[in-house]
Amino acid sequence: MAQDKQSQDKGTGARLIGVGSALPRRAFSNDELAAEFNLDTSDEWIRTRTGIQQRHIVSGDETAVSLAHMAAQRALDHAGRTAEDVDAIIVATSTPDQVFPSVAVRVQAALGMEQGFGFDVSAACSGFVYALTVGDSMIRSGQAKRIMVIGVEVFSRLLDWEDRSTCVLFGDGAGAVLLEAGAGEGEGILSTHLHADGRLGDLLYVDGAVGCASGKVALKMHGREVFRHAVVNLAAAVDEALETNGLKGTDIQWMVPHQANLRIIDGMAKKLSLPSERVVVTVDRHANTSAASIPLALDEAVRDGRIKQGDLVLMEALGGGLTWGSALIRM
Ligand code: COA
């Protein structure tokens, strides 16, 4: 499936007016993780294959809802808005606290909102790009003026801690952006492209769910195959974004990619001829936070002053499904 936003241009465009993020209190270096979970692995193996040095993991009262709430509140503060200004909340997650109500409406309540609507989107590590696309489309169609789009994951709760080939790769966290109607031509979200190929669903999946007889919940991945598809499909999604907007790779000022593996990120930067200082990397400190990774990275680069208003930012992600996509934004 490919969805080209240009064809549904009905209302005004959406721009990003606030960003926020939240990480669990506890961080584990590779060595600390190996010791905590008694894993037969090494800092050297994890670092050289993925670029990961540490990850945050929830503990105590930390949940998907609490992290998402904190990220959303920070995005509101950053935008200088209050919860009363928000018409909708869209949350990308594969790890909600409950099957329902959605994380979105739990966050709505936590923010003290008495208005609006909310729902969750499930597209694994591409979830944020999917949720952003939905939010952008709803703003363009005039259904909402301001939408909080959140990516949040607590993958630590669905990892098999005896499977060293997967459990070292992921971390927990949340990131949020506040979208607002009113972007003019050439501003805000310029284009989004979504894709999925369900025939590749068994390359990366979570075995089990509440409705499933096995009752066993654990993430499974064919790492090499996923890597191969990531390189090919992300390159195609990036080309599509550039072509739609009549741009070249060198026109991109910042790449804020999904943070799964430094080797994949470096490959994409090379393809765009982007110097490494123009690529926002957090995988070293956050590991793969799935749907949360892009807004977490965006928040970091906006707050430390790297990404400024008017900059052209490319986002891309691939995840379980397989799902993948891209978004091009003029900040
Ligand atoms: N520590 C030490 N050794 C490990 C290990 C770990 N944590 N995990 C696996 N190994 C071992 C394997 O058992 C295997 O040993 P063997 O050769 O004796 O059988 C060896 O390391 C190589 O494993 P392999 O899976 O082939 O490694 P790789 O080079 O493909 O790297 C990934 C593995 C997961 C890092 C890599 O495939 C990857 O990044 N894939 C993409 C993942 C991704 O992006 N997923 C998310 C998409 S959202």
Short mmCIF file of C-alpha atoms and ligand atoms in Angstrom, two decimals:
data_model
loop_
_atom_site.label_atom_id
_atom_site.label_comp_id
_atom_site.label_asym_id
_atom_site.label_seq_id
_atom_site.Cartn_x
_atom_site.Cartn_y
_atom_site.Cartn_z
CA MET A 1 0.00 0.00 0.00
CA ALA A 2 1.29 3.43 -0.81
CA GLN A 3 -0.45 6.56 0.37
CA ASP A 4 0.52 9.85 -1.20
CA LYS A 5 -0.58 12.79 0.90
CA GLN A 6 -0.55 15.15 -2.06
CA SER A 7 -3.72 13.54 -3.37
CA GLN A 8 -5.73 14.32 -0.23
CA ASP A 9 -4.93 18.01 0.13
CA LYS A 10 -8.29 19.29 1.39
CA GLY A 11 -7.59 21.55 4.32
CA THR A 12 -4.63 23.43 5.65
CA GLY A 13 -1.41 21.58 6.34
CA ALA A 14 -0.09 20.43 9.71
CA ARG A 15 3.00 21.87 11.36
CA LEU A 16 4.92 20.72 14.41
CA ILE A 17 4.62 23.28 17.21
CA GLY A 18 5.96 21.30 20.17
CA VAL A 19 8.09 18.25 20.99
CA GLY A 20 8.63 16.30 24.18
CA SER A 21 9.97 12.98 25.39
CA ALA A 22 10.39 10.80 28.46
CA LEU A 23 12.73 7.98 29.40
CA PRO A 24 12.49 5.52 32.29
CA ARG A 25 14.60 6.38 35.33
CA ARG A 26 16.84 3.30 35.11
CA ALA A 27 19.51 2.95 32.41
CA PHE A 28 21.55 -0.23 31.82
CA SER A 29 24.87 -0.31 30.00
CA ASN A 30 25.54 -3.44 27.92
CA ASP A 31 27.61 -4.91 30.74
CA GLU A 32 24.99 -4.06 33.38
CA LEU A 33 22.26 -5.67 31.24
CA ALA A 34 24.33 -8.83 30.77
CA ALA A 35 24.89 -9.04 34.53
CA GLU A 36 21.27 -8.24 35.47
CA PHE A 37 19.76 -10.89 33.15
CA ASN A 38 22.65 -13.35 33.19
CA LEU A 39 23.19 -13.10 29.42
CA ASP A 40 25.96 -14.77 27.47
CA THR A 41 26.88 -11.65 25.49
CA SER A 42 29.45 -8.86 25.51
CA ASP A 43 29.61 -5.11 25.21
CA GLU A 44 31.88 -5.61 22.19
CA TRP A 45 29.34 -7.85 20.33
CA ILE A 46 26.44 -5.48 20.93
CA ARG A 47 28.38 -2.30 20.12
CA THR A 48 30.00 -3.51 16.91
CA ARG A 49 26.81 -5.08 15.48
CA THR A 50 24.33 -2.37 16.49
CA GLY A 51 26.00 0.74 17.96
CA ILE A 52 24.01 0.25 21.19
CA GLN A 53 25.80 1.13 24.44
CA GLN A 54 22.88 1.41 26.85
CA ARG A 55 19.08 1.44 27.09
CA HIS A 56 16.45 2.61 29.61
CA ILE A 57 14.07 0.07 31.15
CA VAL A 58 10.88 0.76 33.11
CA SER A 59 10.66 -0.13 36.77
CA GLY A 60 8.28 0.44 39.67
CA ASP A 61 5.27 2.52 38.69
CA GLU A 62 6.54 3.41 35.20
CA THR A 63 4.21 2.34 32.38
CA ALA A 64 3.48 3.17 28.75
CA VAL A 65 0.79 5.58 29.95
CA SER A 66 3.03 7.35 32.47
CA LEU A 67 5.84 7.81 29.93
CA ALA A 68 3.43 8.93 27.20
CA HIS A 69 1.78 11.38 29.58
CA MET A 70 5.13 12.91 30.55
CA ALA A 71 6.22 13.25 26.90
CA ALA A 72 2.87 14.84 25.95
CA GLN A 73 3.01 17.32 28.83
CA ARG A 74 6.53 18.33 27.77
CA ALA A 75 5.37 18.81 24.16
CA LEU A 76 2.52 21.03 25.40
CA ASP A 77 4.91 23.07 27.55
CA HIS A 78 7.33 23.39 24.64
CA ALA A 79 4.53 24.64 22.38
CA GLY A 80 3.19 27.01 25.03
CA ARG A 81 -0.21 25.30 24.89
CA THR A 82 -2.40 23.59 27.47
CA ALA A 83 -4.37 20.35 27.35
CA GLU A 84 -7.50 22.43 26.66
CA ASP A 85 -6.06 23.31 23.25
CA VAL A 86 -5.80 19.67 22.09
CA ASP A 87 -8.55 18.09 19.93
CA ALA A 88 -7.16 14.56 19.65
CA ILE A 89 -4.45 12.18 20.82
CA ILE A 90 -3.03 9.47 18.57
CA VAL A 91 -0.62 7.00 20.16
CA ALA A 92 1.62 4.62 18.24
CA THR A 93 2.44 1.62 20.42
CA SER A 94 2.74 -2.16 20.44
CA THR A 95 2.96 -2.26 24.22
CA PRO A 96 -0.17 -0.64 25.70
CA ASP A 97 -0.80 -1.09 29.42
CA GLN A 98 -4.22 -2.55 28.67
CA VAL A 99 -5.94 -4.00 25.58
CA PHE A 100 -8.44 -1.20 26.09
CA PRO A 101 -8.95 1.59 26.95
CA SER A 102 -6.23 2.79 24.61
CA VAL A 103 -3.09 4.50 25.87
CA ALA A 104 -4.42 7.59 24.06
CA VAL A 105 -7.52 7.98 26.22
CA ARG A 106 -5.58 7.17 29.40
CA VAL A 107 -3.24 10.03 28.48
CA GLN A 108 -6.26 12.21 27.69
CA ALA A 109 -7.51 11.64 31.24
CA ALA A 110 -4.06 12.10 32.77
CA LEU A 111 -3.71 15.46 31.01
CA GLY A 112 -7.10 16.47 32.46
CA MET A 113 -8.76 16.80 29.05
CA GLU A 114 -12.55 16.81 29.02
CA GLN A 115 -12.78 17.27 25.24
CA GLY A 116 -11.55 15.57 22.09
CA PHE A 117 -10.94 11.95 21.15
CA GLY A 118 -8.09 9.46 21.09
CA PHE A 119 -6.99 6.09 19.74
CA ASP A 120 -3.91 3.89 19.34
CA VAL A 121 -2.19 2.85 16.12
CA SER A 122 -0.39 -0.48 15.75
CA ALA A 123 2.41 -0.56 13.17
CA ALA A 124 5.38 -1.72 15.30
CA CYS A 125 8.57 0.30 14.74
CA SER A 126 6.95 2.29 11.89
CA GLY A 127 4.14 3.30 14.25
CA PHE A 128 5.18 6.91 14.69
CA VAL A 129 5.32 7.55 10.92
CA TYR A 130 1.89 5.89 10.60
CA ALA A 131 0.41 7.93 13.48
CA LEU A 132 1.91 11.14 12.09
CA THR A 133 0.30 10.37 8.72
CA VAL A 134 -3.09 9.85 10.35
CA GLY A 135 -2.75 13.07 12.37
CA ASP A 136 -1.68 15.04 9.30
CA SER A 137 -4.61 13.65 7.28
CA MET A 138 -7.11 14.51 10.04
CA ILE A 139 -5.84 18.05 10.24
CA ARG A 140 -5.95 18.41 6.45
CA SER A 141 -9.52 17.12 6.36
CA GLY A 142 -10.52 19.65 9.03
CA GLN A 143 -11.42 17.01 11.61
CA ALA A 144 -9.11 18.45 14.26
CA LYS A 145 -7.02 21.57 14.69
CA ARG A 146 -4.45 20.32 17.17
CA ILE A 147 -3.38 16.69 17.55
CA MET A 148 -0.89 15.19 19.97
CA VAL A 149 0.96 12.35 18.22
CA ILE A 150 2.85 10.08 20.62
CA GLY A 151 5.13 7.07 20.16
CA VAL A 152 5.60 5.01 23.31
CA GLU A 153 6.97 1.54 24.03
CA VAL A 154 7.83 -0.64 26.99
CA PHE A 155 9.34 -3.48 24.96
CA SER A 156 11.15 -4.71 28.07
CA ARG A 157 7.80 -6.26 29.06
CA LEU A 158 7.53 -8.41 25.94
CA LEU A 159 11.13 -9.46 25.44
CA ASP A 160 12.32 -13.00 26.01
CA TRP A 161 15.13 -12.29 28.47
CA GLU A 162 16.70 -15.64 27.68
CA ASP A 163 17.03 -14.81 23.96
CA ARG A 164 20.27 -12.84 23.70
CA SER A 165 19.75 -12.26 19.97
CA THR A 166 16.77 -9.95 20.65
CA CYS A 167 16.74 -8.78 24.28
CA VAL A 168 19.93 -6.71 23.97
CA LEU A 169 18.49 -4.67 21.09
CA PHE A 170 15.53 -2.83 22.64
CA GLY A 171 14.75 -0.13 25.20
CA ASP A 172 11.75 1.73 26.63
CA GLY A 173 10.70 5.36 26.17
CA ALA A 174 8.21 7.85 24.75
CA GLY A 175 8.24 10.85 22.43
CA ALA A 176 5.49 13.27 21.41
CA VAL A 177 4.84 16.01 18.87
CA LEU A 178 2.00 18.50 18.88
CA LEU A 179 0.57 19.13 15.40
CA GLU A 180 -1.37 22.27 14.59
CA ALA A 181 -3.36 23.27 11.51
CA GLY A 182 -2.30 26.30 9.53
CA ALA A 183 0.87 25.33 7.69
CA GLY A 184 1.14 27.14 4.39
CA GLU A 185 2.51 25.78 1.11
CA GLY A 186 5.99 24.32 1.64
CA GLU A 187 5.68 24.33 5.46
CA GLY A 188 5.03 21.65 8.06
CA ILE A 189 4.47 18.03 6.99
CA LEU A 190 5.28 18.08 3.27
CA SER A 191 4.64 14.42 2.51
CA THR A 192 4.24 11.03 4.10
CA HIS A 193 4.48 7.61 2.47
CA LEU A 194 3.33 4.36 4.08
CA HIS A 195 3.97 0.78 3.02
CA ALA A 196 3.36 -2.71 4.36
CA ASP A 197 3.96 -6.28 3.21
CA GLY A 198 2.11 -8.71 5.45
CA ARG A 199 3.69 -11.68 3.65
CA LEU A 200 6.84 -10.85 5.64
CA GLY A 201 5.00 -10.90 8.97
CA ASP A 202 6.97 -13.85 10.32
CA LEU A 203 10.33 -12.09 10.10
CA LEU A 204 9.62 -9.99 13.20
CA TYR A 205 6.65 -10.67 15.44
CA VAL A 206 5.43 -11.08 18.98
CA ASP A 207 4.29 -14.60 19.67
CA GLY A 208 1.08 -14.46 21.63
CA ALA A 209 -1.54 -11.96 22.72
CA VAL A 210 -4.45 -11.89 25.13
CA GLY A 211 -6.71 -13.47 22.52
CA CYS A 212 -4.21 -16.18 21.67
CA ALA A 213 -4.38 -19.69 23.15
CA SER A 214 -0.63 -20.06 23.79
CA GLY A 215 -0.60 -17.26 26.37
CA LYS A 216 3.13 -16.86 25.69
CA VAL A 217 4.26 -13.39 24.77
CA ALA A 218 7.75 -12.93 23.36
CA LEU A 219 9.36 -11.00 20.54
CA LYS A 220 10.92 -13.12 17.77
CA MET A 221 13.12 -11.84 14.97
CA HIS A 222 15.08 -13.13 11.98
CA GLY A 223 17.66 -10.34 12.35
CA ARG A 224 19.61 -10.82 9.13
CA GLU A 225 16.48 -10.96 6.96
CA VAL A 226 15.01 -7.87 8.64
CA PHE A 227 18.32 -6.09 8.10
CA ARG A 228 18.27 -6.96 4.38
CA HIS A 229 14.68 -5.71 3.91
CA ALA A 230 15.41 -2.56 5.95
CA VAL A 231 18.25 -1.51 3.68
CA VAL A 232 16.22 -2.00 0.47
CA ASN A 233 12.82 -0.71 1.62
CA LEU A 234 14.08 2.33 3.50
CA ALA A 235 16.14 3.38 0.50
CA ALA A 236 13.01 3.15 -1.67
CA ALA A 237 10.91 5.10 0.86
CA VAL A 238 13.53 7.85 0.97
CA ASP A 239 13.67 8.06 -2.85
CA GLU A 240 9.87 8.30 -2.92
CA ALA A 241 9.88 11.20 -0.43
CA LEU A 242 12.55 13.08 -2.39
CA GLU A 243 10.85 12.49 -5.75
CA THR A 244 7.43 13.60 -4.49
CA ASN A 245 8.91 16.90 -3.36
CA GLY A 246 11.31 17.41 -6.27
CA LEU A 247 14.35 17.27 -3.96
CA LYS A 248 17.81 15.69 -3.96
CA GLY A 249 19.43 13.87 -1.04
CA THR A 250 21.70 16.85 -0.45
CA ASP A 251 18.65 19.11 0.11
CA ILE A 252 17.85 17.25 3.35
CA GLN A 253 19.22 19.11 6.37
CA TRP A 254 18.50 16.51 9.03
CA MET A 255 17.74 12.83 9.01
CA VAL A 256 15.83 11.62 12.08
CA PRO A 257 15.62 7.89 11.39
CA HIS A 258 14.11 5.05 13.36
CA GLN A 259 16.88 3.93 15.69
CA ALA A 260 17.28 0.17 15.27
CA ASN A 261 20.87 -0.26 14.20
CA LEU A 262 23.71 2.20 13.57
CA ARG A 263 24.81 0.27 10.49
CA ILE A 264 21.39 0.76 8.85
CA ILE A 265 21.37 4.47 9.83
CA ASP A 266 24.88 5.00 8.41
CA GLY A 267 23.86 3.25 5.19
CA MET A 268 20.89 5.61 4.72
CA ALA A 269 23.03 8.69 5.45
CA LYS A 270 25.56 7.53 2.86
CA LYS A 271 22.83 7.09 0.29
CA LEU A 272 21.71 10.69 0.87
CA SER A 273 25.32 11.95 0.96
CA LEU A 274 24.51 13.37 4.39
CA PRO A 275 27.49 13.94 6.70
CA SER A 276 27.15 12.09 10.01
CA GLU A 277 26.72 15.36 11.94
CA ARG A 278 23.41 15.87 10.06
CA VAL A 279 22.00 12.55 11.28
CA VAL A 280 20.36 12.41 14.69
CA VAL A 281 21.54 9.27 16.47
CA THR A 282 20.21 8.07 19.82
CA VAL A 283 20.44 4.30 19.31
CA ASP A 284 23.71 4.34 21.26
CA ARG A 285 21.94 5.54 24.45
CA HIS A 286 18.30 4.47 23.92
CA ALA A 287 18.68 1.23 21.89
CA ASN A 288 15.63 0.45 19.71
CA THR A 289 12.57 2.04 21.34
CA SER A 290 10.37 1.04 18.38
CA ALA A 291 7.52 3.56 17.80
CA ALA A 292 9.11 5.97 20.30
CA SER A 293 12.52 6.23 18.67
CA ILE A 294 11.86 8.97 16.08
CA PRO A 295 10.08 11.45 18.39
CA LEU A 296 12.67 10.77 21.12
CA ALA A 297 15.47 11.60 18.70
CA LEU A 298 13.62 14.61 17.30
CA ASP A 299 13.03 16.02 20.78
CA GLU A 300 16.70 15.68 21.66
CA ALA A 301 17.88 17.48 18.51
CA VAL A 302 15.30 20.28 18.78
CA ARG A 303 16.07 20.91 22.45
CA ASP A 304 19.84 20.96 22.04
CA GLY A 305 19.46 23.49 19.21
CA ARG A 306 20.59 21.32 16.30
CA ILE A 307 17.22 21.28 14.49
CA LYS A 308 15.80 24.77 14.05
CA GLN A 309 12.65 26.28 12.66
CA GLY A 310 12.68 26.14 8.86
CA ASP A 311 14.98 23.10 8.66
CA LEU A 312 14.06 20.25 6.30
CA VAL A 313 13.83 16.98 8.24
CA LEU A 314 13.49 13.47 6.82
CA MET A 315 12.10 10.65 8.96
CA GLU A 316 12.09 6.99 7.96
CA ALA A 317 11.24 3.75 9.74
CA LEU A 318 10.78 0.02 9.18
CA GLY A 319 9.37 -2.53 11.56
CA GLY A 320 7.31 -5.66 12.18
CA GLY A 321 4.63 -6.32 9.61
CA LEU A 322 6.74 -5.63 7.73
CA THR A 323 5.71 -1.99 7.75
CA TRP A 324 7.76 0.97 6.61
CA GLY A 325 7.46 4.58 5.57
CA SER A 326 8.84 8.09 5.51
CA ALA A 327 7.86 11.65 6.35
CA LEU A 328 9.37 14.90 5.14
CA ILE A 329 8.84 17.96 7.34
CA ARG A 330 9.75 21.62 7.12
CA MET A 331 10.07 22.50 10.82
N1 COA B 1 25.77 -11.67 22.07
C1 COA B 1 26.70 -12.49 21.55
N2 COA B 1 26.49 -13.26 20.48
C2 COA B 1 25.26 -13.19 19.91
C3 COA B 1 24.24 -12.36 20.42
C4 COA B 1 24.54 -11.58 21.54
N3 COA B 1 23.64 -10.73 22.10
N4 COA B 1 23.15 -12.51 19.66
C5 COA B 1 23.45 -13.41 18.70
N5 COA B 1 24.74 -13.82 18.84
C6 COA B 1 25.48 -14.76 18.04
C7 COA B 1 24.61 -15.71 17.28
O1 COA B 1 24.30 -16.84 18.09
C8 COA B 1 25.48 -16.09 16.11
O2 COA B 1 26.40 -17.06 16.54
P1 COA B 1 26.83 -18.29 15.57
O3 COA B 1 27.42 -17.62 14.34
O4 COA B 1 27.82 -19.04 16.39
O5 COA B 1 25.56 -18.99 15.28
C9 COA B 1 26.29 -14.83 15.84
O6 COA B 1 26.18 -14.02 17.02
C10 COA B 1 25.82 -14.04 14.62
O7 COA B 1 24.44 -13.82 14.72
P2 COA B 1 23.69 -13.04 13.59
O8 COA B 1 22.25 -12.99 13.93
O9 COA B 1 24.05 -13.62 12.28
O10 COA B 1 24.36 -11.58 13.70
P3 COA B 1 24.21 -10.35 12.76
O11 COA B 1 25.53 -9.89 12.33
O12 COA B 1 23.16 -10.52 11.71
O13 COA B 1 23.63 -9.23 13.78
C11 COA B 1 21.56 -8.19 14.42
C12 COA B 1 22.42 -9.46 14.43
C13 COA B 1 20.25 -8.50 15.09
C14 COA B 1 22.30 -7.12 15.19
C15 COA B 1 21.36 -7.73 12.96
O14 COA B 1 20.94 -8.81 12.18
C16 COA B 1 20.38 -6.62 12.85
O15 COA B 1 20.60 -5.52 13.32
N6 COA B 1 19.25 -6.85 12.15
C17 COA B 1 18.24 -5.84 11.95
C18 COA B 1 17.44 -5.76 13.19
C19 COA B 1 16.48 -4.65 13.16
O16 COA B 1 16.74 -3.62 12.61
N7 COA B 1 15.37 -4.92 13.81
C20 COA B 1 14.41 -3.99 14.13
C21 COA B 1 13.66 -3.50 13.00
S1 COA B 1 12.52 -2.48 13.76
#
